[in-house]
Amino acid sequence: MRYNKLGRTGLFVSELCLGTMTFGGGDDMWGKIGQLGQDEADALVRVAIDGGINFIDTANVYSNGRSEEITGQAIRNLGLKREEIVVATKAFGEMGAGPNARGASRYHLIDACKASLKRLQLDHIDLYQIHGFDPATPIEETLRALDTLVQHGHVRYIGISNWAAWQIVKALGESARLGLHRFASLQAYYTIASRDLEREIVPALLSEEVGLMVWSPLAGGFLSGKYDRADESKTDGRRATFDFPPIDKDRGYAIIDVMRPIAEAHGVSVAQIALAWLLHQKAVSSVIVGAKRPDQLTDNLAATKVELSSDDLAKLGETSALPAEYPGWMFERQGEYRRTLLEKMR
């Protein structure tokens, strides 16, 4: 297991992060993703820690707070040293009735953070993330609320999830202008089958030194190896009941066709190749992996040992590359001469 700096901070996080969306369950969307109780969750956390993971991610909306409760209790049940784990959670989604029981306002965030701390049984959250962009709340208000939480010791670092590049850069500018704590990371959807992030967001993250946490790295199970073009009638797996995130399946099957022989050559699963590809991407700080069973998590952990060759990366890159889009193709055309000069310097 390698450990990467989270953005511009001095915090090191494991390249794989344990996601807890499968903890809790219920009759809604979360129940379709997972229904793990305390004992099952404890077993997964144990496997993660033994595998070198020091990073755990949850959110207050997962099973309406139950995931946070189970995560916090697992830390206690396993006797984990608080100073050796990095705990991340998120706020934004609906946590009650009324218009103010959601969003990124000061009104909501202060209370949401305190509620998360209680559920997690912790005195501080290492990484507190805004789970989505709130069009009703000025960015400055959100930043000042988060800065208050940091100043009071409730939160160590702050981040966002599912924001656009312009929103991230605007927030960083406001933080610098106002002297407030800046966002350390973005949590976003990114897979070899869905590389949209590379158009605007990845360049922004690299330019501004913001870390990237990847959610759903196997595209909701599509890249697990269970699915292929020859048998689209699969009825098991998460996508059978919850077909999310959206994916161009024809394009996805073409990528899987290239991944299978590479996986066979390395003696690993297709899922491990999908994870290993992400771990080879410069912008990625940590990849969030969730599981329902210890053997699934063990398989994911093994991806850290897969070293893709330059030939492997070229094949995977070619078949999964995004189609050219303006202004990207104009950057390539107009910047070629200056880019060549830079390469000669190296």
Short mmCIF file of C-alpha atoms in Angstrom, two decimals:
data_model
loop_
_atom_site.label_atom_id
_atom_site.label_comp_id
_atom_site.label_asym_id
_atom_site.label_seq_id
_atom_site.Cartn_x
_atom_site.Cartn_y
_atom_site.Cartn_z
CA MET A 1 0.00 0.00 0.00
CA ARG A 2 1.35 3.41 -0.98
CA TYR A 3 0.42 6.63 0.79
CA ASN A 4 -0.16 9.88 -1.07
CA LYS A 5 -0.36 13.47 0.05
CA LEU A 6 -3.90 14.80 -0.04
CA GLY A 7 -3.62 17.84 -2.26
CA ARG A 8 -1.45 20.63 -0.88
CA THR A 9 -1.75 19.40 2.72
CA GLY A 10 0.76 17.46 4.80
CA LEU A 11 -1.78 14.66 5.30
CA PHE A 12 -0.91 11.25 3.83
CA VAL A 13 -3.73 8.88 2.89
CA SER A 14 -3.63 5.32 1.58
CA GLU A 15 -4.04 4.98 -2.19
CA LEU A 16 -7.15 2.91 -1.50
CA CYS A 17 -9.88 4.23 0.81
CA LEU A 18 -12.60 2.10 2.37
CA GLY A 19 -16.04 3.35 1.35
CA THR A 20 -18.92 2.60 3.72
CA MET A 21 -21.93 3.08 1.45
CA THR A 22 -22.76 -0.61 1.94
CA PHE A 23 -23.11 -0.14 5.71
CA GLY A 24 -26.65 0.12 7.08
CA GLY A 25 -29.11 -0.43 4.28
CA GLY A 26 -32.84 0.26 4.37
CA ASP A 27 -35.79 0.22 2.02
CA ASP A 28 -34.54 3.03 -0.21
CA MET A 29 -31.62 3.42 -2.62
CA TRP A 30 -29.06 2.61 0.07
CA GLY A 31 -30.65 -0.77 0.69
CA LYS A 32 -30.04 -1.64 -2.96
CA ILE A 33 -26.34 -0.85 -2.54
CA GLY A 34 -25.79 -2.76 0.71
CA GLN A 35 -27.39 -3.96 3.93
CA LEU A 36 -24.35 -4.69 6.09
CA GLY A 37 -24.83 -4.81 9.85
CA GLN A 38 -22.27 -4.12 12.56
CA ASP A 39 -20.53 -7.50 12.60
CA GLU A 40 -20.17 -7.60 8.81
CA ALA A 41 -18.89 -4.03 8.75
CA ASP A 42 -16.38 -4.78 11.51
CA ALA A 43 -15.00 -7.64 9.40
CA LEU A 44 -14.58 -5.38 6.36
CA VAL A 45 -12.87 -2.63 8.35
CA ARG A 46 -10.51 -5.25 9.82
CA VAL A 47 -9.56 -6.49 6.33
CA ALA A 48 -9.01 -2.91 5.17
CA ILE A 49 -6.77 -1.97 8.09
CA ASP A 50 -4.78 -5.21 7.83
CA GLY A 51 -4.33 -4.45 4.11
CA GLY A 52 -2.73 -1.09 4.85
CA ILE A 53 -5.73 1.21 4.38
CA ASN A 54 -5.68 4.17 6.77
CA PHE A 55 -8.53 6.09 5.13
CA ILE A 56 -12.29 5.55 5.67
CA ASP A 57 -15.00 7.54 3.88
CA THR A 58 -18.67 7.81 4.80
CA ALA A 59 -21.50 10.39 4.60
CA ASN A 60 -24.41 11.46 6.75
CA VAL A 61 -26.97 10.55 4.07
CA TYR A 62 -25.78 6.94 3.76
CA SER A 63 -28.67 4.97 5.27
CA ASN A 64 -29.82 8.19 6.97
CA GLY A 65 -26.85 8.30 9.33
CA ARG A 66 -26.66 4.58 10.04
CA SER A 67 -23.44 4.19 8.03
CA GLU A 68 -21.72 6.78 10.23
CA GLU A 69 -22.95 5.02 13.36
CA ILE A 70 -21.67 1.64 12.19
CA THR A 71 -18.34 3.14 11.07
CA GLY A 72 -17.78 4.84 14.41
CA GLN A 73 -18.69 1.71 16.34
CA ALA A 74 -16.38 -0.41 14.16
CA ILE A 75 -13.47 1.85 15.10
CA ARG A 76 -14.27 1.25 18.75
CA ASN A 77 -15.00 -2.45 18.42
CA LEU A 78 -11.67 -3.08 16.69
CA GLY A 79 -9.73 -0.90 19.10
CA LEU A 80 -8.21 1.16 16.29
CA LYS A 81 -5.85 3.94 17.28
CA ARG A 82 -7.50 7.24 16.40
CA GLU A 83 -4.21 8.84 15.35
CA GLU A 84 -3.57 6.08 12.81
CA ILE A 85 -6.77 6.43 10.77
CA VAL A 86 -8.15 9.24 8.62
CA VAL A 87 -11.93 9.53 8.83
CA ALA A 88 -13.85 11.43 6.16
CA THR A 89 -17.55 12.18 5.99
CA LYS A 90 -19.85 14.42 4.00
CA ALA A 91 -22.80 16.78 4.43
CA PHE A 92 -25.27 18.33 1.99
CA GLY A 93 -28.10 15.86 1.44
CA GLU A 94 -31.50 15.77 3.10
CA MET A 95 -31.35 14.87 6.79
CA GLY A 96 -34.80 15.97 7.91
CA ALA A 97 -37.98 17.81 6.99
CA GLY A 98 -38.01 21.41 5.86
CA PRO A 99 -35.94 23.47 3.41
CA ASN A 100 -33.02 24.02 5.81
CA ALA A 101 -32.34 20.34 6.59
CA ARG A 102 -30.04 20.07 3.58
CA GLY A 103 -27.63 22.16 1.50
CA ALA A 104 -24.38 23.98 2.30
CA SER A 105 -25.63 26.92 4.37
CA ARG A 106 -24.04 27.87 7.68
CA TYR A 107 -27.38 27.02 9.31
CA HIS A 108 -27.23 23.42 8.09
CA LEU A 109 -23.50 22.65 8.12
CA ILE A 110 -22.82 23.53 11.75
CA ASP A 111 -25.62 21.27 12.98
CA ALA A 112 -24.83 18.54 10.44
CA CYS A 113 -21.20 18.39 11.58
CA LYS A 114 -22.15 18.08 15.24
CA ALA A 115 -24.62 15.31 14.39
CA SER A 116 -21.97 13.42 12.40
CA LEU A 117 -19.48 13.69 15.26
CA LYS A 118 -22.06 12.19 17.62
CA ARG A 119 -22.87 9.32 15.28
CA LEU A 120 -19.18 8.61 14.63
CA GLN A 121 -18.36 8.88 18.37
CA LEU A 122 -15.40 11.12 17.51
CA ASP A 123 -14.19 14.49 18.75
CA HIS A 124 -13.08 15.59 15.27
CA ILE A 125 -13.52 14.72 11.59
CA ASP A 126 -10.32 14.55 9.59
CA LEU A 127 -11.85 15.46 6.21
CA TYR A 128 -15.26 17.13 6.07
CA GLN A 129 -16.70 17.32 2.55
CA ILE A 130 -19.57 19.17 0.93
CA HIS A 131 -21.41 16.38 -0.90
CA GLY A 132 -22.74 18.52 -3.75
CA PHE A 133 -22.95 22.07 -5.06
CA ASP A 134 -25.62 24.24 -3.44
CA PRO A 135 -26.95 26.83 -5.93
CA ALA A 136 -28.90 28.58 -3.17
CA THR A 137 -25.95 29.32 -0.85
CA PRO A 138 -23.13 31.76 -1.68
CA ILE A 139 -19.76 30.00 -1.78
CA GLU A 140 -18.42 32.53 0.72
CA GLU A 141 -21.04 31.49 3.30
CA THR A 142 -20.12 27.82 2.91
CA LEU A 143 -16.40 28.57 3.19
CA ARG A 144 -16.85 30.72 6.31
CA ALA A 145 -18.96 28.00 7.97
CA LEU A 146 -16.31 25.35 7.21
CA ASP A 147 -13.56 27.67 8.43
CA THR A 148 -15.45 28.06 11.72
CA LEU A 149 -15.59 24.28 12.11
CA VAL A 150 -11.84 24.06 11.52
CA GLN A 151 -11.11 26.91 13.94
CA HIS A 152 -13.19 25.20 16.64
CA GLY A 153 -11.31 21.92 16.19
CA HIS A 154 -14.29 19.92 14.94
CA VAL A 155 -12.72 19.47 11.48
CA ARG A 156 -9.09 19.17 10.33
CA TYR A 157 -9.41 19.48 6.53
CA ILE A 158 -12.22 20.37 4.14
CA GLY A 159 -13.20 19.08 0.71
CA ILE A 160 -15.96 18.91 -1.86
CA SER A 161 -17.67 16.28 -3.95
CA ASN A 162 -19.34 16.46 -7.37
CA TRP A 163 -18.35 20.05 -8.15
CA ALA A 164 -17.49 21.50 -11.56
CA ALA A 165 -14.03 22.90 -12.31
CA TRP A 166 -15.21 26.53 -12.32
CA GLN A 167 -16.90 26.08 -8.94
CA ILE A 168 -13.74 24.59 -7.41
CA VAL A 169 -11.46 27.31 -8.75
CA LYS A 170 -13.87 30.07 -7.70
CA ALA A 171 -13.94 28.66 -4.15
CA LEU A 172 -10.14 28.47 -4.01
CA GLY A 173 -9.96 32.10 -5.11
CA GLU A 174 -12.44 33.12 -2.40
CA SER A 175 -10.47 31.20 0.23
CA ALA A 176 -7.28 33.01 -0.78
CA ARG A 177 -9.00 36.41 -0.86
CA LEU A 178 -10.63 35.98 2.54
CA GLY A 179 -7.81 34.11 4.27
CA LEU A 180 -9.94 31.02 4.89
CA HIS A 181 -9.01 27.33 4.86
CA ARG A 182 -8.99 26.00 1.30
CA PHE A 183 -10.44 22.80 -0.08
CA ALA A 184 -7.90 19.99 0.13
CA SER A 185 -9.69 17.51 -2.11
CA LEU A 186 -12.45 16.71 -4.54
CA GLN A 187 -14.37 13.45 -4.45
CA ALA A 188 -15.61 12.61 -7.93
CA TYR A 189 -16.69 9.84 -10.29
CA TYR A 190 -13.84 8.64 -12.51
CA THR A 191 -13.25 5.31 -14.25
CA ILE A 192 -11.45 4.05 -17.32
CA ALA A 193 -14.90 3.77 -18.91
CA SER A 194 -15.94 7.33 -17.92
CA ARG A 195 -13.08 9.78 -18.32
CA ASP A 196 -15.15 12.99 -18.57
CA LEU A 197 -13.26 14.36 -15.56
CA GLU A 198 -10.16 14.79 -17.73
CA ARG A 199 -11.66 17.59 -19.83
CA GLU A 200 -11.77 20.38 -17.24
CA ILE A 201 -11.61 19.04 -13.69
CA VAL A 202 -8.34 17.07 -13.74
CA PRO A 203 -6.36 20.00 -15.24
CA ALA A 204 -7.85 22.30 -12.58
CA LEU A 205 -6.94 19.90 -9.75
CA LEU A 206 -3.35 19.52 -10.98
CA SER A 207 -2.95 23.26 -11.47
CA GLU A 208 -4.32 24.17 -8.03
CA GLU A 209 -2.87 21.18 -6.11
CA VAL A 210 -6.21 19.74 -5.03
CA GLY A 211 -6.34 16.02 -4.26
CA LEU A 212 -8.69 13.64 -6.04
CA MET A 213 -10.68 10.91 -4.31
CA VAL A 214 -12.41 8.61 -6.79
CA TRP A 215 -15.86 7.20 -6.09
CA SER A 216 -17.39 4.22 -7.92
CA PRO A 217 -14.09 3.24 -9.61
CA LEU A 218 -15.73 0.11 -11.04
CA ALA A 219 -18.63 2.09 -12.52
CA GLY A 220 -21.20 0.61 -10.14
CA GLY A 221 -19.90 -2.91 -10.78
CA PHE A 222 -19.86 -2.63 -14.58
CA LEU A 223 -16.06 -3.07 -14.60
CA SER A 224 -16.09 -5.90 -12.05
CA GLY A 225 -15.63 -8.54 -14.74
CA LYS A 226 -19.18 -9.87 -14.40
CA TYR A 227 -20.45 -8.10 -17.49
CA ASP A 228 -19.57 -8.46 -21.15
CA ARG A 229 -21.16 -7.92 -24.54
CA ALA A 230 -21.87 -11.65 -24.96
CA ASP A 231 -24.16 -11.78 -21.93
CA GLU A 232 -26.02 -8.56 -21.21
CA SER A 233 -28.75 -10.41 -19.30
CA LYS A 234 -26.82 -10.64 -16.04
CA THR A 235 -29.24 -10.42 -13.14
CA ASP A 236 -26.77 -10.46 -10.26
CA GLY A 237 -24.60 -7.61 -9.05
CA ARG A 238 -25.53 -4.09 -8.03
CA ARG A 239 -26.48 -2.90 -11.51
CA ALA A 240 -29.28 -5.46 -11.63
CA THR A 241 -31.27 -3.36 -9.14
CA PHE A 242 -29.47 0.00 -9.27
CA ASP A 243 -28.13 0.82 -12.76
CA PHE A 244 -25.92 3.75 -11.75
CA PRO A 245 -23.71 5.66 -12.57
CA PRO A 246 -24.80 6.20 -16.18
CA ILE A 247 -22.39 4.68 -18.69
CA ASP A 248 -22.07 4.26 -22.45
CA LYS A 249 -22.24 0.47 -22.37
CA ASP A 250 -21.15 -0.10 -25.97
CA ARG A 251 -18.01 1.92 -25.28
CA GLY A 252 -17.64 0.18 -21.93
CA TYR A 253 -17.78 -3.29 -23.47
CA ALA A 254 -15.08 -2.28 -25.97
CA ILE A 255 -12.85 -1.27 -23.04
CA ILE A 256 -13.57 -4.52 -21.19
CA ASP A 257 -12.59 -6.44 -24.34
CA VAL A 258 -9.13 -4.85 -24.08
CA MET A 259 -8.91 -5.26 -20.30
CA ARG A 260 -9.58 -9.02 -20.25
CA PRO A 261 -6.39 -10.17 -22.03
CA ILE A 262 -4.33 -7.72 -19.97
CA ALA A 263 -5.89 -9.13 -16.78
CA GLU A 264 -5.16 -12.68 -17.93
CA ALA A 265 -1.54 -11.80 -18.74
CA HIS A 266 -1.08 -10.40 -15.23
CA GLY A 267 -3.02 -13.25 -13.62
CA VAL A 268 -5.49 -10.86 -11.99
CA SER A 269 -9.16 -9.90 -12.26
CA VAL A 270 -10.65 -7.34 -14.64
CA ALA A 271 -11.62 -5.29 -11.58
CA GLN A 272 -7.99 -5.12 -10.48
CA ILE A 273 -6.97 -3.78 -13.90
CA ALA A 274 -9.66 -1.09 -13.68
CA LEU A 275 -8.42 -0.06 -10.23
CA ALA A 276 -4.74 -0.29 -11.22
CA TRP A 277 -5.37 2.03 -14.18
CA LEU A 278 -6.75 4.66 -11.80
CA LEU A 279 -3.81 4.22 -9.43
CA HIS A 280 -1.50 5.03 -12.37
CA GLN A 281 -3.20 8.40 -12.98
CA LYS A 282 -1.23 11.40 -11.69
CA ALA A 283 -4.21 13.34 -10.34
CA VAL A 284 -5.54 10.50 -8.17
CA SER A 285 -4.82 10.67 -4.43
CA SER A 286 -7.01 7.78 -3.30
CA VAL A 287 -9.53 5.39 -4.85
CA ILE A 288 -12.60 4.56 -2.75
CA VAL A 289 -13.47 0.87 -2.73
CA GLY A 290 -16.61 -0.53 -1.17
CA ALA A 291 -17.56 -4.16 -0.69
CA LYS A 292 -20.23 -6.45 0.69
CA ARG A 293 -17.86 -9.33 1.47
CA PRO A 294 -14.25 -9.60 2.69
CA ASP A 295 -13.19 -11.54 -0.43
CA GLN A 296 -14.36 -8.65 -2.65
CA LEU A 297 -12.32 -6.21 -0.61
CA THR A 298 -9.29 -8.52 -0.66
CA ASP A 299 -9.51 -8.64 -4.46
CA ASN A 300 -9.58 -4.84 -4.59
CA LEU A 301 -6.61 -4.56 -2.24
CA ALA A 302 -4.58 -6.74 -4.59
CA ALA A 303 -4.85 -4.02 -7.27
CA THR A 304 -2.14 -2.07 -5.45
CA LYS A 305 0.35 -4.75 -6.52
CA VAL A 306 -0.50 -4.58 -10.24
CA GLU A 307 2.14 -2.71 -12.23
CA LEU A 308 0.82 -1.90 -15.68
CA SER A 309 3.46 -1.69 -18.39
CA SER A 310 3.75 1.25 -20.78
CA ASP A 311 2.29 -1.04 -23.45
CA ASP A 312 -0.66 -1.93 -21.18
CA LEU A 313 -1.31 1.74 -20.45
CA ALA A 314 -1.07 2.64 -24.14
CA LYS A 315 -3.64 -0.03 -25.10
CA LEU A 316 -6.00 0.96 -22.31
CA GLY A 317 -5.53 4.65 -23.04
CA GLU A 318 -6.19 4.25 -26.75
CA THR A 319 -9.44 2.33 -26.39
CA SER A 320 -10.80 4.54 -23.57
CA ALA A 321 -9.65 7.96 -24.81
CA LEU A 322 -12.23 10.73 -24.90
CA PRO A 323 -13.22 12.03 -28.33
CA ALA A 324 -11.62 15.38 -29.13
CA GLU A 325 -13.69 18.39 -28.06
CA TYR A 326 -13.27 22.15 -28.39
CA PRO A 327 -11.29 23.92 -26.98
CA GLY A 328 -9.12 20.88 -26.21
CA TRP A 329 -8.23 20.19 -29.84
CA MET A 330 -7.34 23.85 -30.29
CA PHE A 331 -5.01 23.71 -27.27
CA GLU A 332 -3.25 20.77 -28.89
CA ARG A 333 -2.87 22.58 -32.21
CA GLN A 334 -1.83 25.99 -30.93
CA GLY A 335 0.35 24.80 -28.05
CA GLU A 336 2.41 22.21 -29.94
CA TYR A 337 5.50 24.37 -30.53
CA ARG A 338 5.74 25.65 -26.94
CA ARG A 339 5.06 22.17 -25.57
CA THR A 340 7.96 20.82 -27.67
CA LEU A 341 10.27 23.44 -26.16
CA LEU A 342 9.32 22.31 -22.67
CA GLU A 343 9.98 18.68 -23.50
CA LYS A 344 13.44 19.53 -24.84
CA MET A 345 14.25 21.27 -21.53
CA ARG A 346 13.65 18.03 -19.65
#
